[in-house]
PDB file of N, CA and C in Angstrom:
ATOM      1  N   MET A  19     107.060  96.558  81.700  1.00  0.00           N
ATOM      2  CA  MET A  19     105.832  97.609  81.689  1.00  0.00           C
ATOM      3  C   MET A  19     105.275  97.716  80.017  1.00  0.00           C
ATOM      4  N   LYS A  20     103.809  97.624  80.161  1.00  0.00           N
ATOM      5  CA  LYS A  20     103.375  97.539  79.372  1.00  0.00           C
ATOM      6  C   LYS A  20     103.331  99.119  78.498  1.00  0.00           C
ATOM      7  N   LEU A  21     102.882  99.289  77.075  1.00  0.00           N
ATOM      8  CA  LEU A  21     102.143 100.582  76.724  1.00  0.00           C
ATOM      9  C   LEU A  21     101.096 100.366  75.789  1.00  0.00           C
ATOM     10  N   ILE A  22     100.152 101.163  76.309  1.00  0.00           N
ATOM     11  CA  ILE A  22      98.895 100.984  75.516  1.00  0.00           C
ATOM     12  C   ILE A  22      98.707 102.411  74.865  1.00  0.00           C
ATOM     13  N   LYS A  23      98.421 101.923  73.409  1.00  0.00           N
ATOM     14  CA  LYS A  23      98.462 103.691  73.062  1.00  0.00           C
ATOM     15  C   LYS A  23      96.730 103.970  72.697  1.00  0.00           C
ATOM     16  N   ASN A  24      96.171 103.051  72.538  1.00  0.00           N
ATOM     17  CA  ASN A  24      94.732 103.036  72.198  1.00  0.00           C
ATOM     18  C   ASN A  24      93.477 102.339  73.206  1.00  0.00           C
ATOM     19  N   LEU A  25      93.046 103.153  73.629  1.00  0.00           N
ATOM     20  CA  LEU A  25      92.194 102.501  74.795  1.00  0.00           C
ATOM     21  C   LEU A  25      91.016 101.348  73.958  1.00  0.00           C
ATOM     22  N   LYS A  26      90.847 101.973  73.145  1.00  0.00           N
ATOM     23  CA  LYS A  26      89.442 101.331  72.373  1.00  0.00           C
ATOM     24  C   LYS A  26      90.188  99.660  72.086  1.00  0.00           C
ATOM     25  N   LYS A  27      91.358  99.467  71.607  1.00  0.00           N
ATOM     26  CA  LYS A  27      91.397  98.217  71.533  1.00  0.00           C
ATOM     27  C   LYS A  27      91.920  97.375  72.684  1.00  0.00           C
ATOM     28  N   LEU A  28      91.675  98.016  74.239  1.00  0.00           N
ATOM     29  CA  LEU A  28      91.964  97.338  74.999  1.00  0.00           C
ATOM     30  C   LEU A  28      91.366  95.890  75.842  1.00  0.00           C
ATOM     31  N   ARG A  29      92.265  95.024  76.120  1.00  0.00           N
ATOM     32  CA  ARG A  29      91.491  93.753  76.106  1.00  0.00           C
ATOM     33  C   ARG A  29      91.956  93.137  77.410  1.00  0.00           C
ATOM     34  N   ALA A  30      92.873  93.583  78.128  1.00  0.00           N
ATOM     35  CA  ALA A  30      93.910  92.923  79.078  1.00  0.00           C
ATOM     36  C   ALA A  30      92.981  93.212  80.346  1.00  0.00           C
ATOM     37  N   LYS A  31      93.219  92.640  81.590  1.00  0.00           N
ATOM     38  CA  LYS A  31      92.225  92.592  82.616  1.00  0.00           C
ATOM     39  C   LYS A  31      93.400  93.159  83.625  1.00  0.00           C
ATOM     40  N   PHE A  32      93.195  93.960  84.651  1.00  0.00           N
ATOM     41  CA  PHE A  32      94.274  94.431  85.530  1.00  0.00           C
ATOM     42  C   PHE A  32      93.888  94.067  86.680  1.00  0.00           C
ATOM     43  N   PRO A  33      94.107  93.562  87.306  1.00  0.00           N
ATOM     44  CA  PRO A  33      94.311  92.765  88.983  1.00  0.00           C
ATOM     45  C   PRO A  33      94.026  94.321  90.187  1.00  0.00           C
ATOM     46  N   ARG A  34      93.352  94.698  90.526  1.00  0.00           N
ATOM     47  CA  ARG A  34      93.468  95.589  91.302  1.00  0.00           C
ATOM     48  C   ARG A  34      94.285  96.689  91.262  1.00  0.00           C
ATOM     49  N   PRO A  35      93.947  97.381  90.021  1.00  0.00           N
ATOM     50  CA  PRO A  35      94.628  98.630  89.618  1.00  0.00           C
ATOM     51  C   PRO A  35      94.553  99.423  90.410  1.00  0.00           C
ATOM     52  N   VAL A  36      95.768 100.367  90.358  1.00  0.00           N
ATOM     53  CA  VAL A  36      96.009 101.696  90.964  1.00  0.00           C
ATOM     54  C   VAL A  36      96.491 102.474  89.915  1.00  0.00           C
ATOM     55  N   LEU A  37      95.368 103.839  90.279  1.00  0.00           N
ATOM     56  CA  LEU A  37      95.744 104.782  88.565  1.00  0.00           C
ATOM     57  C   LEU A  37      95.766 105.902  88.895  1.00  0.00           C
ATOM     58  N   THR A  38      96.522 106.819  88.071  1.00  0.00           N
ATOM     59  CA  THR A  38      96.660 107.895  87.857  1.00  0.00           C
ATOM     60  C   THR A  38      96.796 108.498  86.614  1.00  0.00           C
ATOM     61  N   ILE A  39      96.109 109.785  86.678  1.00  0.00           N
ATOM     62  CA  ILE A  39      95.877 110.738  85.046  1.00  0.00           C
ATOM     63  C   ILE A  39      96.217 111.425  85.417  1.00  0.00           C
ATOM     64  N   GLY A  40      97.175 112.034  84.405  1.00  0.00           N
ATOM     65  CA  GLY A  40      97.798 113.513  84.530  1.00  0.00           C
ATOM     66  C   GLY A  40      98.533 113.677  83.061  1.00  0.00           C
ATOM     67  N   ILE A  41      98.573 114.792  82.546  1.00  0.00           N
ATOM     68  CA  ILE A  41      99.629 114.984  81.499  1.00  0.00           C
ATOM     69  C   ILE A  41     100.857 114.625  81.690  1.00  0.00           C
ATOM     70  N   PHE A  42     101.597 114.601  83.137  1.00  0.00           N
ATOM     71  CA  PHE A  42     102.727 114.352  82.988  1.00  0.00           C
ATOM     72  C   PHE A  42     103.623 115.156  82.739  1.00  0.00           C
ATOM     73  N   ASP A  43     103.714 116.662  82.270  1.00  0.00           N
ATOM     74  CA  ASP A  43     104.833 116.964  80.921  1.00  0.00           C
ATOM     75  C   ASP A  43     105.604 117.552  82.478  1.00  0.00           C
ATOM     76  N   GLY A  44     107.045 117.188  82.103  1.00  0.00           N
ATOM     77  CA  GLY A  44     108.335 117.222  82.369  1.00  0.00           C
ATOM     78  C   GLY A  44     108.851 116.343  83.663  1.00  0.00           C
ATOM     79  N   VAL A  45     107.368 115.698  84.208  1.00  0.00           N
ATOM     80  CA  VAL A  45     107.992 114.768  85.577  1.00  0.00           C
ATOM     81  C   VAL A  45     108.388 115.271  86.580  1.00  0.00           C
ATOM     82  N   HIS A  46     108.328 116.433  86.839  1.00  0.00           N
ATOM     83  CA  HIS A  46     108.784 117.068  87.933  1.00  0.00           C
ATOM     84  C   HIS A  46     108.392 116.237  89.547  1.00  0.00           C
ATOM     85  N   LEU A  47     109.484 117.220  90.330  1.00  0.00           N
ATOM     86  CA  LEU A  47     109.588 116.149  91.910  1.00  0.00           C
ATOM     87  C   LEU A  47     107.853 115.872  92.331  1.00  0.00           C
ATOM     88  N   GLY A  48     106.515 116.933  92.276  1.00  0.00           N
ATOM     89  CA  GLY A  48     105.654 116.386  92.545  1.00  0.00           C
ATOM     90  C   GLY A  48     104.815 114.937  91.372  1.00  0.00           C
ATOM     91  N   HIS A  49     105.152 115.018  90.376  1.00  0.00           N
ATOM     92  CA  HIS A  49     104.772 114.180  89.136  1.00  0.00           C
ATOM     93  C   HIS A  49     105.745 112.895  89.821  1.00  0.00           C
ATOM     94  N   GLN A  50     106.837 112.718  90.008  1.00  0.00           N
ATOM     95  CA  GLN A  50     107.525 111.347  90.552  1.00  0.00           C
ATOM     96  C   GLN A  50     107.048 110.841  92.179  1.00  0.00           C
ATOM     97  N   ARG A  51     106.353 112.001  92.872  1.00  0.00           N
ATOM     98  CA  ARG A  51     106.080 111.847  94.035  1.00  0.00           C
ATOM     99  C   ARG A  51     104.538 110.764  93.974  1.00  0.00           C
ATOM    100  N   ILE A  52     103.765 111.498  92.653  1.00  0.00           N
ATOM    101  CA  ILE A  52     102.703 110.948  92.348  1.00  0.00           C
ATOM    102  C   ILE A  52     102.817 108.983  92.307  1.00  0.00           C
ATOM    103  N   ILE A  53     103.885 109.010  90.783  1.00  0.00           N
ATOM    104  CA  ILE A  53     103.930 108.021  90.430  1.00  0.00           C
ATOM    105  C   ILE A  53     105.146 106.667  91.764  1.00  0.00           C
ATOM    106  N   ARG A  54     105.515 107.733  92.597  1.00  0.00           N
ATOM    107  CA  ARG A  54     106.439 106.150  93.539  1.00  0.00           C
ATOM    108  C   ARG A  54     105.205 106.204  94.194  1.00  0.00           C
ATOM    109  N   GLU A  55     104.137 106.631  94.650  1.00  0.00           N
ATOM    110  CA  GLU A  55     102.835 106.320  95.624  1.00  0.00           C
ATOM    111  C   GLU A  55     101.918 105.482  94.463  1.00  0.00           C
ATOM    112  N   VAL A  56     101.802 105.234  93.374  1.00  0.00           N
ATOM    113  CA  VAL A  56     101.249 104.617  93.189  1.00  0.00           C
ATOM    114  C   VAL A  56     101.737 103.084  92.690  1.00  0.00           C
ATOM    115  N   LEU A  57     102.783 103.274  92.359  1.00  0.00           N
ATOM    116  CA  LEU A  57     104.086 101.911  92.754  1.00  0.00           C
ATOM    117  C   LEU A  57     103.662 101.537  93.718  1.00  0.00           C
ATOM    118  N   ARG A  58     103.956 102.217  95.332  1.00  0.00           N
ATOM    119  CA  ARG A  58     104.069 101.463  96.341  1.00  0.00           C
ATOM    120  C   ARG A  58     102.543 100.698  96.885  1.00  0.00           C
ATOM    121  N   ARG A  59     101.696 101.895  96.740  1.00  0.00           N
ATOM    122  CA  ARG A  59      99.786 101.268  96.552  1.00  0.00           C
ATOM    123  C   ARG A  59     100.148 100.005  95.645  1.00  0.00           C
ATOM    124  N   ALA A  60     100.283  99.793  94.910  1.00  0.00           N
ATOM    125  CA  ALA A  60     100.118  98.524  93.858  1.00  0.00           C
ATOM    126  C   ALA A  60     100.897  97.381  94.277  1.00  0.00           C
ATOM    127  N   LYS A  61     101.722  97.401  94.992  1.00  0.00           N
ATOM    128  CA  LYS A  61     102.941  96.416  95.109  1.00  0.00           C
ATOM    129  C   LYS A  61     102.048  96.187  96.666  1.00  0.00           C
ATOM    130  N   ILE A  62     101.889  97.047  97.401  1.00  0.00           N
ATOM    131  CA  ILE A  62     100.865  96.318  98.538  1.00  0.00           C
ATOM    132  C   ILE A  62      99.920  95.890  98.638  1.00  0.00           C
ATOM    133  N   LEU A  63      99.131  96.259  97.171  1.00  0.00           N
ATOM    134  CA  LEU A  63      97.811  95.642  96.773  1.00  0.00           C
ATOM    135  C   LEU A  63      97.876  94.159  96.394  1.00  0.00           C
ATOM    136  N   ASN A  64      99.498  94.215  95.692  1.00  0.00           N
ATOM    137  CA  ASN A  64      99.958  92.815  94.746  1.00  0.00           C
ATOM    138  C   ASN A  64      98.948  93.701  93.734  1.00  0.00           C
ATOM    139  N   GLY A  65      99.010  94.112  93.087  1.00  0.00           N
ATOM    140  CA  GLY A  65      97.852  95.249  91.778  1.00  0.00           C
ATOM    141  C   GLY A  65      98.599  95.370  90.904  1.00  0.00           C
ATOM    142  N   THR A  66      98.060  96.060  90.041  1.00  0.00           N
ATOM    143  CA  THR A  66      98.370  97.256  88.831  1.00  0.00           C
ATOM    144  C   THR A  66      98.711  98.543  88.518  1.00  0.00           C
ATOM    145  N   SER A  67     100.677  98.875  88.621  1.00  0.00           N
ATOM    146  CA  SER A  67     100.138 100.184  88.712  1.00  0.00           C
ATOM    147  C   SER A  67      99.911 100.704  87.499  1.00  0.00           C
ATOM    148  N   ILE A  68      99.347 101.772  87.096  1.00  0.00           N
ATOM    149  CA  ILE A  68      98.759 102.100  85.879  1.00  0.00           C
ATOM    150  C   ILE A  68      98.949 103.804  85.697  1.00  0.00           C
ATOM    151  N   ILE A  69      99.271 104.459  84.987  1.00  0.00           N
ATOM    152  CA  ILE A  69      99.831 105.670  84.359  1.00  0.00           C
ATOM    153  C   ILE A  69      98.901 105.992  83.481  1.00  0.00           C
ATOM    154  N   LEU A  70      98.000 106.359  83.356  1.00  0.00           N
ATOM    155  CA  LEU A  70      97.223 107.134  81.825  1.00  0.00           C
ATOM    156  C   LEU A  70      97.240 108.532  81.863  1.00  0.00           C
ATOM    157  N   THR A  71      98.386 108.945  80.360  1.00  0.00           N
ATOM    158  CA  THR A  71      98.357 110.225  79.805  1.00  0.00           C
ATOM    159  C   THR A  71      97.603 110.644  78.627  1.00  0.00           C
ATOM    160  N   PHE A  72      98.085 111.646  78.251  1.00  0.00           N
ATOM    161  CA  PHE A  72      97.174 112.154  76.848  1.00  0.00           C
ATOM    162  C   PHE A  72      97.963 112.898  75.993  1.00  0.00           C
ATOM    163  N   SER A  73      97.560 112.132  74.342  1.00  0.00           N
ATOM    164  CA  SER A  73      98.494 113.176  73.739  1.00  0.00           C
ATOM    165  C   SER A  73      97.107 112.526  72.642  1.00  0.00           C
ATOM    166  N   PRO A  74      96.876 114.174  72.075  1.00  0.00           N
ATOM    167  CA  PRO A  74      97.325 115.197  72.417  1.00  0.00           C
ATOM    168  C   PRO A  74      96.989 115.520  73.593  1.00  0.00           C
ATOM    169  N   HIS A  75      97.236 117.060  74.337  1.00  0.00           N
ATOM    170  CA  HIS A  75      96.823 117.881  75.291  1.00  0.00           C
ATOM    171  C   HIS A  75      95.832 117.686  75.133  1.00  0.00           C
ATOM    172  N   PRO A  76      94.862 117.542  76.191  1.00  0.00           N
ATOM    173  CA  PRO A  76      93.501 117.372  76.307  1.00  0.00           C
ATOM    174  C   PRO A  76      92.919 118.903  75.657  1.00  0.00           C
ATOM    175  N   LEU A  77      93.698 120.063  76.136  1.00  0.00           N
ATOM    176  CA  LEU A  77      93.527 121.456  75.732  1.00  0.00           C
ATOM    177  C   LEU A  77      93.467 121.965  74.486  1.00  0.00           C
ATOM    178  N   LYS A  78      94.603 121.008  73.515  1.00  0.00           N
ATOM    179  CA  LYS A  78      94.564 121.328  72.143  1.00  0.00           C
ATOM    180  C   LYS A  78      93.138 120.277  71.260  1.00  0.00           C
ATOM    181  N   VAL A  79      92.449 119.551  71.958  1.00  0.00           N
ATOM    182  CA  VAL A  79      91.348 118.817  71.672  1.00  0.00           C
ATOM    183  C   VAL A  79      90.099 120.123  71.860  1.00  0.00           C
ATOM    184  N   ILE A  80      90.094 120.372  72.994  1.00  0.00           N
ATOM    185  CA  ILE A  80      88.857 121.529  73.440  1.00  0.00           C
ATOM    186  C   ILE A  80      89.290 122.607  72.833  1.00  0.00           C
ATOM    187  N   ARG A  81      90.342 123.049  73.012  1.00  0.00           N
ATOM    188  CA  ARG A  81      90.408 124.627  72.376  1.00  0.00           C
ATOM    189  C   ARG A  81      90.988 124.440  70.926  1.00  0.00           C
ATOM    190  N   HIS A  82      91.852 125.701  70.774  1.00  0.00           N
ATOM    191  CA  HIS A  82      92.420 125.539  69.810  1.00  0.00           C
ATOM    192  C   HIS A  82      93.758 124.964  70.084  1.00  0.00           C
ATOM    193  N   PRO A  83      94.409 124.309  68.824  1.00  0.00           N
ATOM    194  CA  PRO A  83      95.219 123.304  68.483  1.00  0.00           C
ATOM    195  C   PRO A  83      96.669 124.156  69.180  1.00  0.00           C
ATOM    196  N   GLN A  84      96.786 125.582  69.285  1.00  0.00           N
ATOM    197  CA  GLN A  84      97.958 125.671  69.688  1.00  0.00           C
ATOM    198  C   GLN A  84      98.137 126.607  71.110  1.00  0.00           C
ATOM    199  N   ALA A  85      97.069 125.995  71.737  1.00  0.00           N
ATOM    200  CA  ALA A  85      96.723 126.386  72.956  1.00  0.00           C
ATOM    201  C   ALA A  85      97.647 125.846  74.112  1.00  0.00           C
ATOM    202  N   THR A  86      98.356 125.286  73.768  1.00  0.00           N
ATOM    203  CA  THR A  86      98.910 124.844  74.967  1.00  0.00           C
ATOM    204  C   THR A  86     100.746 124.234  74.175  1.00  0.00           C
ATOM    205  N   SER A  87     101.355 124.256  74.976  1.00  0.00           N
ATOM    206  CA  SER A  87     102.675 123.801  74.263  1.00  0.00           C
ATOM    207  C   SER A  87     103.101 122.957  75.433  1.00  0.00           C
ATOM    208  N   LEU A  88     104.070 121.784  74.875  1.00  0.00           N
ATOM    209  CA  LEU A  88     104.302 120.681  75.805  1.00  0.00           C
ATOM    210  C   LEU A  88     106.043 121.247  76.196  1.00  0.00           C
ATOM    211  N   ILE A  89     106.472 120.751  77.526  1.00  0.00           N
ATOM    212  CA  ILE A  89     107.972 121.132  78.030  1.00  0.00           C
ATOM    213  C   ILE A  89     108.546 120.178  77.434  1.00  0.00           C
ATOM    214  N   THR A  90     107.727 118.722  76.935  1.00  0.00           N
ATOM    215  CA  THR A  90     108.328 117.419  76.957  1.00  0.00           C
ATOM    216  C   THR A  90     107.195 116.264  75.615  1.00  0.00           C
ATOM    217  N   SER A  91     108.231 115.567  75.463  1.00  0.00           N
ATOM    218  CA  SER A  91     107.451 114.953  73.990  1.00  0.00           C
ATOM    219  C   SER A  91     106.730 113.883  75.070  1.00  0.00           C
ATOM    220  N   LEU A  92     106.022 113.283  74.030  1.00  0.00           N
ATOM    221  CA  LEU A  92     105.130 112.163  74.439  1.00  0.00           C
ATOM    222  C   LEU A  92     106.083 110.713  74.687  1.00  0.00           C
ATOM    223  N   GLU A  93     107.162 110.409  73.930  1.00  0.00           N
ATOM    224  CA  GLU A  93     107.617 109.619  73.647  1.00  0.00           C
ATOM    225  C   GLU A  93     109.174 110.104  75.265  1.00  0.00           C
ATOM    226  N   HIS A  94     109.532 111.142  75.619  1.00  0.00           N
ATOM    227  CA  HIS A  94     109.945 111.345  77.045  1.00  0.00           C
ATOM    228  C   HIS A  94     109.485 111.491  78.125  1.00  0.00           C
ATOM    229  N   ARG A  95     108.108 111.243  78.233  1.00  0.00           N
ATOM    230  CA  ARG A  95     107.240 111.343  79.558  1.00  0.00           C
ATOM    231  C   ARG A  95     107.071 109.660  79.203  1.00  0.00           C
ATOM    232  N   ILE A  96     107.069 108.761  78.498  1.00  0.00           N
ATOM    233  CA  ILE A  96     106.849 107.356  78.215  1.00  0.00           C
ATOM    234  C   ILE A  96     108.555 106.822  78.661  1.00  0.00           C
ATOM    235  N   ASP A  97     109.198 107.428  78.858  1.00  0.00           N
ATOM    236  CA  ASP A  97     110.740 106.873  78.936  1.00  0.00           C
ATOM    237  C   ASP A  97     110.504 106.707  80.774  1.00  0.00           C
TER     238      ASP A  97
END
């Protein structure tokens, strides 16, 4: 797995990407199902599975810094 922390520095090419986007806070059963589906489809396509998450939470950028508290840290979500 590759961890890319800054999209502005992204130079790699990803063949046949299968992408999911979300906060994935807590990585509950619904999140796990989405991630499994991304992995499954990428395997079928011989592609690249990609999970895009955010740090800080988008609401903290758009609204007030204390508008949203997260269940898990970014490090926990990455694990």
